[in-house]
XYZ file of C-alpha atoms in Angstrom:
695
model
C 74.241 -34.261 35.748
C 78.004 -34.948 35.687
C 78.625 -31.589 37.381
C 76.133 -32.364 40.138
C 77.693 -35.783 40.760
C 81.136 -34.222 40.862
C 79.951 -31.631 43.382
C 78.433 -34.278 45.674
C 81.617 -36.356 45.538
C 83.783 -33.344 46.377
C 81.582 -32.415 49.354
C 81.681 -36.060 50.421
C 85.455 -35.950 50.391
C 85.468 -32.900 52.664
C 82.967 -34.476 55.062
C 85.097 -37.637 55.113
C 88.019 -35.446 56.087
C 85.961 -33.969 58.900
C 84.996 -37.383 60.288
C 88.561 -38.686 60.012
C 89.953 -35.591 61.722
C 87.550 -35.936 64.651
C 87.777 -39.709 65.097
C 91.530 -40.153 64.718
C 92.560 -38.333 67.950
C 89.741 -39.997 69.894
C 90.869 -43.436 68.809
C 94.459 -42.633 69.641
C 93.858 -40.852 72.941
C 91.247 -43.363 74.051
C 93.896 -46.129 74.187
C 96.812 -44.177 75.584
C 97.316 -41.471 78.195
C 97.583 -37.901 76.931
C 100.414 -35.590 77.898
C 99.935 -31.862 78.558
C 103.432 -31.250 77.234
C 103.973 -29.132 74.117
C 103.218 -30.796 70.799
C 106.851 -30.967 69.755
C 107.857 -32.826 72.949
C 104.929 -35.223 72.702
C 105.653 -35.956 69.048
C 109.294 -36.576 69.827
C 108.838 -38.680 72.968
C 105.757 -40.689 72.066
C 107.382 -42.635 69.244
C 110.961 -43.002 70.516
C 112.047 -46.215 72.155
C 114.517 -45.943 74.905
C 117.068 -47.757 72.802
C 116.402 -45.606 69.746
C 115.734 -48.657 67.608
C 112.373 -47.597 66.247
C 108.965 -46.224 66.956
C 107.078 -47.198 70.102
C 103.625 -46.410 71.458
C 104.733 -46.728 75.131
C 103.779 -43.478 76.939
C 105.419 -42.338 80.192
C 103.515 -42.630 83.433
C 101.256 -39.581 83.988
C 99.189 -38.320 86.949
C 95.371 -38.267 86.813
C 95.269 -34.441 86.987
C 97.605 -34.260 84.022
C 95.404 -36.642 82.043
C 92.306 -34.520 82.794
C 94.042 -31.330 81.713
C 95.274 -32.983 78.540
C 91.768 -34.195 77.706
C 90.398 -30.656 78.134
C 93.060 -29.260 75.843
C 92.377 -31.987 73.289
C 88.637 -31.312 73.259
C 89.301 -27.570 72.796
C 91.660 -28.218 69.895
C 89.191 -30.617 68.287
C 86.488 -27.952 68.504
C 88.691 -25.418 66.782
C 89.629 -27.959 64.138
C 85.974 -28.849 63.578
C 85.046 -25.179 63.075
C 87.824 -24.690 60.524
C 86.807 -27.736 58.516
C 83.135 -26.701 58.581
C 84.165 -23.226 57.429
C 86.151 -24.780 54.591
C 83.081 -26.820 53.639
C 80.952 -23.677 53.501
C 83.582 -21.943 51.386
C 83.693 -24.924 49.059
C 79.945 -24.631 48.553
C 80.423 -20.942 47.797
C 82.964 -21.896 45.117
C 80.437 -24.292 43.593
C 77.772 -21.586 43.528
C 80.177 -19.057 41.964
C 80.999 -21.550 39.240
C 77.346 -21.872 38.225
C 75.083 -19.599 36.152
C 72.295 -17.754 37.961
C 69.915 -20.220 36.320
C 71.685 -23.068 38.084
C 73.235 -24.499 34.932
C 76.759 -25.716 35.475
C 79.565 -23.922 33.659
C 82.281 -25.941 32.030
C 85.406 -25.983 34.173
C 87.316 -24.328 31.320
C 85.119 -21.252 31.457
C 85.721 -18.641 34.134
C 82.377 -17.098 35.201
C 84.025 -14.070 36.761
C 85.739 -12.887 33.601
C 85.925 -13.655 29.877
C 89.493 -12.477 29.358
C 91.660 -14.836 27.384
C 94.462 -15.144 29.934
C 91.974 -15.938 32.696
C 90.388 -18.546 30.435
C 93.760 -20.040 29.649
C 95.146 -19.928 33.206
C 92.150 -21.188 35.159
C 93.986 -20.979 38.448
C 94.450 -17.187 38.401
C 90.875 -16.166 39.146
C 91.023 -13.524 41.867
C 87.289 -13.772 42.500
C 87.755 -17.213 44.124
C 91.103 -16.601 45.836
C 89.575 -16.317 49.326
C 87.895 -19.721 49.145
C 90.997 -21.325 47.626
C 93.237 -19.858 50.337
C 90.922 -21.258 53.051
C 90.979 -24.715 51.507
C 94.736 -24.545 51.146
C 95.085 -23.570 54.817
C 93.090 -26.611 55.950
C 95.049 -28.838 53.606
C 98.468 -27.608 54.672
C 97.602 -27.637 58.409
C 96.256 -31.149 58.462
C 98.628 -32.651 55.886
C 100.628 -35.792 56.567
C 103.994 -34.901 57.998
C 106.063 -36.847 55.501
C 104.149 -35.557 52.457
C 104.417 -38.879 50.605
C 101.822 -41.308 49.287
C 101.433 -44.411 51.495
C 100.654 -47.782 49.933
C 97.213 -49.115 50.574
C 95.528 -45.723 50.913
C 93.828 -45.995 47.509
C 92.556 -49.491 48.295
C 91.083 -48.479 51.656
C 89.461 -45.404 50.069
C 87.827 -47.493 47.359
C 86.504 -49.946 49.956
C 84.936 -47.155 52.032
C 83.580 -45.169 49.079
C 82.227 -48.194 47.221
C 83.715 -47.119 43.887
C 86.715 -45.118 42.613
C 86.435 -41.753 40.899
C 87.026 -41.950 37.165
C 89.850 -40.079 35.523
C 87.660 -37.251 34.210
C 86.259 -36.510 37.677
C 89.713 -36.502 39.191
C 90.915 -34.076 36.537
C 88.002 -31.730 37.189
C 88.612 -31.921 40.933
C 92.309 -31.234 40.474
C 91.528 -28.115 38.413
C 89.778 -26.641 41.449
C 92.115 -27.894 44.187
C 95.290 -26.719 42.430
C 94.121 -23.277 41.331
C 96.851 -21.629 43.374
C 99.482 -23.459 41.315
C 100.916 -25.366 44.319
C 102.370 -28.832 44.079
C 100.086 -31.828 44.718
C 102.156 -32.969 47.695
C 101.434 -29.680 49.483
C 97.716 -30.269 49.121
C 97.764 -33.838 50.449
C 94.950 -34.094 53.011
C 95.943 -36.478 55.821
C 95.472 -36.868 59.539
C 97.174 -39.014 62.126
C 95.184 -42.031 60.922
C 95.354 -43.630 57.425
C 91.616 -43.053 56.939
C 92.184 -39.299 56.944
C 94.190 -39.210 53.689
C 92.101 -41.645 51.647
C 90.805 -39.107 49.109
C 94.133 -37.395 48.482
C 95.970 -40.673 48.061
C 93.451 -41.888 45.531
C 93.711 -38.629 43.614
C 97.487 -38.731 43.592
C 97.618 -42.310 42.443
C 94.898 -42.111 39.767
C 95.286 -38.578 38.412
C 99.048 -38.070 38.185
C 99.165 -38.487 34.413
C 95.983 -36.458 33.933
C 97.365 -33.567 35.951
C 100.583 -33.715 33.965
C 98.700 -33.552 30.675
C 96.488 -30.771 31.952
C 99.497 -28.749 33.120
C 101.127 -29.231 29.720
C 97.995 -28.032 27.941
C 97.698 -24.990 30.182
C 101.369 -24.205 29.620
C 100.939 -24.412 25.840
C 97.884 -22.177 25.985
C 99.678 -19.707 28.243
C 102.571 -19.653 25.780
C 100.155 -19.063 22.914
C 98.524 -16.212 24.784
C 101.797 -14.560 25.724
C 103.238 -14.963 22.224
C 100.582 -12.672 20.827
C 102.148 -9.784 22.660
C 98.831 -8.609 24.077
C 97.703 -8.358 27.671
C 94.630 -10.048 29.109
C 92.661 -6.854 28.483
C 93.206 -7.042 24.721
C 89.809 -7.264 23.010
C 91.068 -9.873 20.557
C 93.306 -12.006 22.801
C 91.120 -15.120 22.483
C 90.909 -14.677 18.715
C 94.702 -14.608 18.551
C 94.875 -17.845 20.538
C 92.460 -19.467 18.093
C 94.497 -18.322 15.099
C 97.682 -19.626 16.712
C 96.001 -23.000 17.227
C 94.948 -23.096 13.570
C 98.509 -22.373 12.430
C 99.886 -25.198 14.569
C 97.110 -27.512 13.441
C 97.898 -26.891 9.769
C 101.565 -27.659 10.428
C 100.749 -30.949 12.189
C 98.225 -31.877 9.517
C 100.928 -32.203 6.877
C 103.052 -34.331 9.195
C 100.167 -36.663 10.026
C 99.329 -37.172 6.362
C 102.950 -37.992 5.498
C 103.178 -40.568 8.314
C 99.888 -42.284 7.569
C 98.100 -41.229 10.762
C 94.811 -40.816 8.978
C 92.644 -41.274 12.055
C 94.385 -38.533 13.996
C 94.418 -36.334 10.893
C 90.667 -36.789 10.536
C 90.153 -35.822 14.172
C 92.368 -32.763 13.753
C 90.440 -31.643 10.668
C 87.205 -31.951 12.601
C 88.649 -29.847 15.424
C 89.808 -27.238 12.895
C 86.381 -27.013 11.284
C 84.766 -26.738 14.689
C 86.997 -23.920 15.876
C 86.878 -22.113 12.512
C 83.095 -22.211 12.680
C 83.239 -20.688 16.156
C 85.678 -18.008 14.986
C 83.622 -17.001 11.954
C 84.083 -13.323 11.106
C 84.655 -12.229 14.699
C 87.063 -9.306 15.177
C 86.951 -9.126 18.974
C 86.301 -11.560 21.797
C 82.829 -10.218 22.461
C 81.643 -11.571 19.099
C 82.667 -15.148 19.901
C 80.055 -17.738 20.977
C 79.713 -18.768 24.624
C 81.099 -22.268 24.063
C 84.272 -21.120 22.328
C 86.490 -21.844 25.356
C 85.444 -25.472 25.388
C 86.375 -25.718 21.730
C 89.744 -24.096 22.447
C 90.384 -26.645 25.190
C 89.412 -29.568 22.963
C 91.696 -28.338 20.204
C 94.571 -27.860 22.643
C 94.161 -31.385 23.980
C 94.339 -32.786 20.448
C 97.379 -30.644 19.615
C 99.078 -31.685 22.870
C 98.564 -35.382 22.105
C 99.924 -34.974 18.561
C 102.862 -32.997 19.908
C 103.823 -35.818 22.282
C 103.514 -38.316 19.422
C 105.571 -36.510 16.807
C 107.564 -33.652 18.257
C 111.319 -33.639 17.921
C 113.782 -30.806 17.346
C 114.839 -31.836 13.851
C 111.307 -32.725 12.863
C 109.957 -29.414 14.130
C 112.644 -27.498 12.235
C 111.887 -29.338 9.018
C 108.163 -28.791 9.419
C 108.614 -25.111 10.075
C 110.910 -24.710 7.086
C 108.445 -26.497 4.857
C 105.586 -24.444 6.222
C 107.557 -21.214 5.789
C 108.439 -22.038 2.194
C 104.852 -22.949 1.381
C 103.555 -19.815 3.092
C 105.945 -17.580 1.158
C 104.834 -19.114 -2.130
C 101.179 -18.614 -1.254
C 101.907 -15.061 -0.138
C 103.533 -14.182 -3.472
C 100.621 -15.722 -5.333
C 98.090 -13.827 -3.227
C 99.982 -10.570 -3.736
C 99.853 -10.979 -7.495
C 96.155 -11.779 -7.350
C 95.486 -8.830 -5.050
C 97.416 -6.472 -7.325
C 95.524 -7.661 -10.373
C 92.146 -7.408 -8.637
C 92.970 -3.935 -7.304
C 93.820 -2.736 -10.804
C 90.640 -4.318 -12.139
C 88.544 -2.669 -9.437
C 90.207 0.689 -10.102
C 89.269 0.468 -13.793
C 85.685 -0.572 -13.064
C 82.961 2.049 -12.962
C 80.307 1.712 -10.245
C 76.732 1.388 -11.462
C 75.759 4.783 -10.055
C 78.607 6.593 -11.800
C 77.710 4.804 -15.034
C 74.081 5.860 -14.642
C 74.847 9.523 -13.896
C 76.399 10.565 -17.253
C 73.743 8.602 -19.156
C 70.979 10.331 -17.225
C 72.595 13.756 -17.706
C 73.208 13.178 -21.415
C 69.594 12.173 -21.940
C 68.461 15.289 -20.092
C 70.796 17.528 -22.111
C 69.527 16.394 -25.510
C 65.867 16.128 -24.475
C 65.803 19.604 -22.962
C 63.714 22.156 -24.853
C 65.863 25.051 -23.753
C 67.654 26.785 -26.596
C 70.078 28.565 -24.275
C 72.689 26.073 -23.155
C 75.473 28.560 -22.483
C 76.965 29.359 -19.093
C 76.790 32.801 -17.479
C 79.835 35.026 -16.870
C 81.492 33.970 -20.114
C 83.399 37.267 -20.260
C 85.625 36.051 -17.411
C 87.043 33.110 -19.306
C 89.997 34.992 -20.788
C 90.588 37.585 -18.069
C 94.228 37.039 -16.914
C 93.612 38.945 -13.660
C 91.291 36.244 -12.319
C 92.160 32.876 -10.786
C 91.934 30.178 -13.448
C 91.728 26.436 -12.796
C 92.249 23.627 -15.307
C 90.484 20.299 -14.667
C 90.766 17.502 -17.253
C 88.344 14.686 -16.459
C 85.822 12.200 -17.834
C 84.239 11.732 -14.361
C 81.319 14.126 -13.850
C 80.945 13.639 -10.113
C 84.686 13.891 -9.436
C 84.961 17.146 -11.411
C 81.952 18.505 -9.542
C 83.633 17.801 -6.184
C 86.780 19.667 -7.246
C 84.756 22.726 -8.257
C 82.414 22.631 -5.247
C 85.191 22.203 -2.693
C 87.136 25.102 -4.225
C 84.201 27.505 -4.160
C 83.125 26.531 -0.628
C 86.489 27.713 0.734
C 87.020 30.647 -1.636
C 86.992 34.051 0.027
C 85.963 35.741 -3.239
C 84.141 33.167 -5.427
C 83.572 35.737 -8.162
C 87.336 35.764 -8.907
C 87.494 32.052 -9.748
C 87.147 30.585 -13.228
C 87.015 26.841 -13.930
C 88.046 25.359 -17.267
C 86.906 21.745 -17.598
C 88.018 19.635 -20.537
C 86.449 16.230 -21.135
C 86.039 13.708 -23.944
C 83.277 13.426 -26.513
C 81.312 10.770 -24.585
C 81.017 12.860 -21.424
C 80.794 16.353 -22.903
C 76.969 16.623 -22.818
C 76.776 15.102 -19.335
C 79.468 17.402 -17.933
C 77.824 20.467 -19.429
C 74.358 19.465 -18.222
C 75.615 18.997 -14.687
C 76.909 22.570 -14.404
C 73.843 23.937 -16.168
C 71.660 22.190 -13.591
C 73.976 23.243 -10.725
C 75.066 26.853 -11.441
C 78.108 28.260 -9.650
C 76.738 31.698 -8.846
C 79.252 34.488 -9.472
C 82.039 32.071 -10.436
C 82.542 31.173 -14.093
C 82.795 27.716 -15.636
C 83.682 26.483 -19.105
C 83.240 22.929 -20.413
C 85.218 21.986 -23.523
C 85.315 18.905 -25.719
C 88.796 17.657 -26.518
C 87.545 16.833 -30.013
C 87.248 20.568 -30.636
C 91.031 21.011 -30.338
C 91.717 20.554 -34.030
C 95.354 21.541 -33.573
C 95.885 18.487 -31.312
C 96.561 15.716 -33.828
C 99.114 12.977 -34.436
C 101.147 15.165 -36.766
C 101.688 17.716 -33.994
C 101.746 15.564 -30.855
C 104.210 12.643 -30.705
C 102.374 11.074 -27.789
C 99.082 11.131 -29.682
C 100.771 9.436 -32.619
C 102.182 6.786 -30.284
C 98.890 6.252 -28.463
C 97.086 5.675 -31.746
C 99.638 3.141 -32.986
C 98.696 -0.530 -33.055
C 101.841 -1.497 -31.153
C 100.961 0.807 -28.250
C 97.368 -0.401 -28.173
C 98.591 -3.999 -28.113
C 101.075 -3.103 -25.367
C 98.372 -1.643 -23.137
C 95.464 -3.834 -24.234
C 97.064 -7.046 -25.460
C 94.339 -9.604 -26.069
C 94.140 -12.547 -23.717
C 95.929 -12.760 -20.441
C 98.637 -10.431 -19.253
C 102.132 -11.504 -20.153
C 104.203 -13.184 -17.402
C 105.799 -10.627 -15.113
C 103.802 -7.771 -16.616
C 102.476 -5.153 -14.235
C 98.681 -5.074 -14.628
C 98.622 -1.283 -14.331
C 100.122 -1.153 -17.832
C 96.682 -2.137 -19.068
C 94.899 0.776 -17.404
C 92.940 2.789 -20.017
C 93.994 6.118 -18.519
C 97.489 5.653 -19.932
C 96.002 5.449 -23.410
C 93.838 8.547 -22.951
C 95.003 11.857 -24.338
C 93.296 13.524 -21.351
C 96.163 12.220 -19.251
C 98.711 14.017 -21.457
C 96.700 17.174 -22.095
C 98.485 18.938 -19.226
C 101.531 19.404 -21.483
C 99.526 21.640 -23.825
C 98.215 24.259 -21.403
C 99.612 27.295 -23.330
C 97.843 26.103 -26.489
C 94.554 25.523 -24.640
C 94.685 28.902 -22.822
C 96.578 31.245 -25.171
C 95.505 34.454 -23.338
C 96.202 33.371 -19.779
C 99.414 33.930 -17.779
C 98.928 31.476 -14.920
C 96.780 28.373 -14.474
C 96.372 26.133 -11.441
C 96.104 22.539 -12.600
C 94.000 20.216 -10.397
C 93.482 16.467 -10.821
C 89.898 15.248 -10.571
C 90.766 13.093 -7.507
C 91.637 16.101 -5.353
C 89.611 17.993 -2.736
C 90.265 21.636 -1.867
C 90.083 22.489 1.838
C 91.281 26.106 1.978
C 91.228 29.265 -0.087
C 93.846 28.954 -2.848
C 94.021 32.609 -3.907
C 97.489 33.011 -2.360
C 98.971 30.628 -4.921
C 98.672 33.234 -7.674
C 100.842 35.665 -5.696
C 103.729 33.204 -5.148
C 106.892 34.183 -7.010
C 108.098 31.097 -8.888
C 111.487 32.799 -9.487
C 111.529 32.149 -13.221
C 110.431 28.524 -12.896
C 107.609 27.131 -14.969
C 106.091 24.636 -12.562
C 105.228 25.204 -8.906
C 104.756 21.849 -7.140
C 105.204 20.063 -3.804
C 108.286 17.845 -3.707
C 107.917 14.170 -2.762
C 111.151 13.314 -0.992
C 109.448 12.030 2.138
C 110.000 8.555 3.545
C 107.146 6.999 1.576
C 107.794 8.759 -1.737
C 110.328 8.416 -4.518
C 113.141 10.164 -6.307
C 114.051 10.232 -9.986
C 115.575 6.743 -10.037
C 112.173 5.254 -9.174
C 110.608 6.604 -12.358
C 113.341 6.765 -14.974
C 115.614 4.093 -16.428
C 119.101 5.175 -15.360
C 120.663 2.167 -17.049
C 120.032 4.065 -20.277
C 122.978 6.436 -20.952
C 120.647 9.150 -22.233
C 118.898 9.324 -18.882
C 122.068 8.821 -16.834
C 123.891 11.681 -18.577
C 121.100 14.245 -18.194
C 119.544 13.641 -14.764
C 120.484 12.978 -11.164
C 119.048 9.669 -9.882
C 118.791 11.119 -6.363
C 116.998 14.290 -7.422
C 113.778 14.969 -5.600
C 110.615 14.162 -7.484
C 107.482 16.272 -7.289
C 103.752 15.645 -7.416
C 101.280 16.104 -10.210
C 97.763 16.886 -9.055
C 98.078 20.471 -7.847
C 100.499 22.484 -9.952
C 100.793 26.213 -10.545
C 101.997 26.695 -14.124
C 103.443 30.014 -15.270
C 102.304 29.990 -18.910
C 104.328 33.104 -19.748
C 107.581 31.411 -18.737
C 106.388 28.228 -20.430
C 106.165 30.045 -23.748
C 109.527 31.802 -23.232
C 111.349 28.545 -22.496
C 109.466 26.624 -25.178
C 108.574 23.795 -22.796
C 106.200 22.094 -25.226
C 109.083 21.413 -27.631
C 111.146 19.990 -24.744
C 108.292 17.615 -24.007
C 107.992 16.599 -27.661
C 111.719 15.894 -27.835
C 111.733 13.543 -24.879
C 108.515 11.886 -25.977
C 110.051 11.079 -29.385
C 113.151 9.660 -27.690
C 110.938 7.356 -25.619
C 109.010 5.931 -28.556
C 110.282 2.420 -27.768
C 109.548 2.953 -24.022
C 113.164 2.417 -22.945
C 113.483 5.672 -20.958
C 110.360 5.214 -18.867
C 107.452 2.836 -19.016
C 104.229 4.787 -18.801
C 102.300 7.662 -17.283
C 102.622 11.422 -17.366
C 104.746 11.885 -14.214
C 108.040 10.546 -15.684
C 107.438 12.701 -18.759
C 106.838 15.678 -16.482
C 110.037 15.001 -14.509
C 112.222 15.153 -17.614
C 110.284 18.054 -19.166
C 110.381 20.308 -16.099
C 113.868 19.273 -14.949
C 115.459 22.330 -13.261
C 112.270 24.258 -14.056
C 110.221 23.366 -10.934
C 109.769 25.613 -7.904
C 109.137 23.715 -4.626
C 105.931 24.752 -2.846
C 105.357 24.340 0.863
C 104.205 20.819 1.709
C 101.041 22.091 3.366
C 99.635 23.073 -0.026
C 99.316 19.520 -1.312
C 98.973 16.263 0.667
C 99.273 12.937 -1.158
C 98.464 9.341 -0.311
C 94.741 9.177 0.471
C 94.208 6.729 -2.379
C 96.649 4.078 -1.157
C 98.041 4.869 2.294
C 95.773 3.967 5.262
C 98.101 5.707 7.739
C 98.022 9.335 6.623
C 98.133 11.589 9.672
C 94.720 13.116 10.432
C 96.259 16.403 11.557
C 98.131 16.733 8.274
C 94.909 16.047 6.371
C 93.074 18.829 8.188
C 96.009 21.218 7.745
C 96.507 20.588 3.998
C 95.078 23.019 1.451
C 94.537 20.266 -1.108
C 94.271 16.548 -0.382
C 94.928 14.082 -3.173
C 93.436 10.579 -3.516
C 96.266 9.421 -5.761
C 96.349 5.661 -6.131
C 93.736 3.031 -6.937
C 91.528 3.547 -3.874
C 89.452 6.447 -5.163
C 86.776 7.803 -2.810
C 83.968 7.157 -5.312
C 84.880 3.460 -5.576
C 83.786 0.756 -3.178
C 87.436 -0.153 -2.618
C 88.188 3.389 -1.427
C 89.494 3.856 2.098
C 86.376 4.544 4.145
C 88.226 6.599 6.767
C 89.072 9.241 4.121
C 85.833 9.155 2.122
C 84.159 11.737 4.365
C 86.481 14.506 3.131
C 85.283 13.855 -0.402
C 81.614 12.981 0.142
C 80.886 16.143 2.156
C 81.093 18.064 -1.139
C 78.527 15.863 -2.908
C 74.883 16.936 -2.778
C 73.195 13.559 -2.428
C 69.781 15.221 -2.564
C 70.414 16.394 -6.116
C 67.820 14.848 -8.427
C 70.253 13.127 -10.818
C 72.311 11.638 -7.979
C 69.207 10.450 -6.197
C 67.784 8.841 -9.347
C 71.040 6.932 -9.884
C 71.082 5.657 -6.274
C 74.446 7.221 -5.454
C 74.771 7.191 -1.687
C 77.501 8.237 0.765
């Protein structure tokens, strides 16, 4: 209803202009003779007294023929003027139609029907779809404007008497939004003729809406600043969302100021605006997900923020508020980082329901099976040193299965590959049942229980003695909450598992083998790895990919170089290397007695002063100067923590490694990398299907 009234009033104003433009010359020329002289001469001579003392309406004597010619010219000019004004009226009606929905429902002035882009919403006057109509209106306005361009006293009063009532402030503001879309000054758009009645509407608007236009311009400027500060163009799919977030940040800053100064009413209004705009934002990630009325909410919020800004803004006050806000934000950020780190570690330790179901289902099947033959085929290959042997130490059935499957899929000669899987007592039956139910064809597989390694005991292995000690258990699993400043990853069970340290006993586990390729259970093989067995390690024990890239670390990131024992034996800038895909020469291992080197350093670190935890620091000191660098394409790291790994490098890598907390079988895993892992899982397999494990 308000839109319809506003439209009728605006058309009335244009029609009033038309009447005034037609009547004014007739009134003037009906009382005085008309000169056929050029307009500039008439304008200069008609109002000049002979003495130059002021304006005069005394016209020079003119012949009858001249008067007739002048009248003809006047009528012709009035006809042209009438056509232009009528054309402007038609164009104005076209603007009104363009600003309405096809259903006829009026659109809020804030919303641009031609486009939903944020910058066009913010800067209403930049709509190219209506530029033709606006240019026509501007032409009429500038042609017929009062020569002096100033407001004349009494115009508003006369306009109110003729119209019967004045336009309220809201209507004037809406009208000004349309009339000033080209960004021109109000004085340039002053509609006036040669008679005071011709500029009634413009004078009233100028007198009544000056403050409103000023406020509106300020709001538009603030919104334009907000839009430009995001650094995105009008075509950005989330430009409006960024404006909303910027408004919320400013609102939170003002909210603290209002509360401290006792402006509870304004604070209550601001909170209501915040709730309203947050409800409109919701979980939207691009502008297309926002509701239709979001631009009205943005405008309302900006008006409230603009009013508060005029009430409270000052340079020193703004600086203090920003400093307070920055300090508070930094504190919250640190708190959130600690919480996120703790929750990430907790999620990494948690086992999804499906992966908990799978070993239970497999174990039940293993012990309930009536088959007496539970041995694997091709057992004669297990100790053949001419074949390609893999070592996988894992308590995760599905992860171990992916390592084996991905290796065989890309193997040129699957019959030459032998897989040695070592697991713990709880998962032994499940691991064995899986490979019995999913045979590997010509390849050989062996599943061993770590409990069967009777030689691996606390009297032989220093790390096993330390892991079984009450002090170590309390260090990793201290009851109650974590100690202040303690890294939550210290409490990860994998650091207390001997499976994590079993890699240092490969010669004892495989006494008849010369070379073994060690693979972590969070790796995926993407190419044939047979060439690794032909690489000459040049007398080194460990073949591994170095990690001296920009996002990886050197020795000083793992070892405590403030300890003189570490500082005197190692270079802090030495390049580290990756565990996860390592070619171990077991013959050289035995010659150089590497196991004793490991035991020596492990005994020296009994009080955990040389390094904190994990098997990588122990590997760095054990294989110091005994590691051969492999080409980086063999082993790519980072898929378990880095969301920006290059896709081309992933496809080119022989082995990709999900090192980090974001494992592909966890819900927190990076979804963009999960496909490389899940493609090697047979989701139609009966045990996986029964446990509801899905991609």
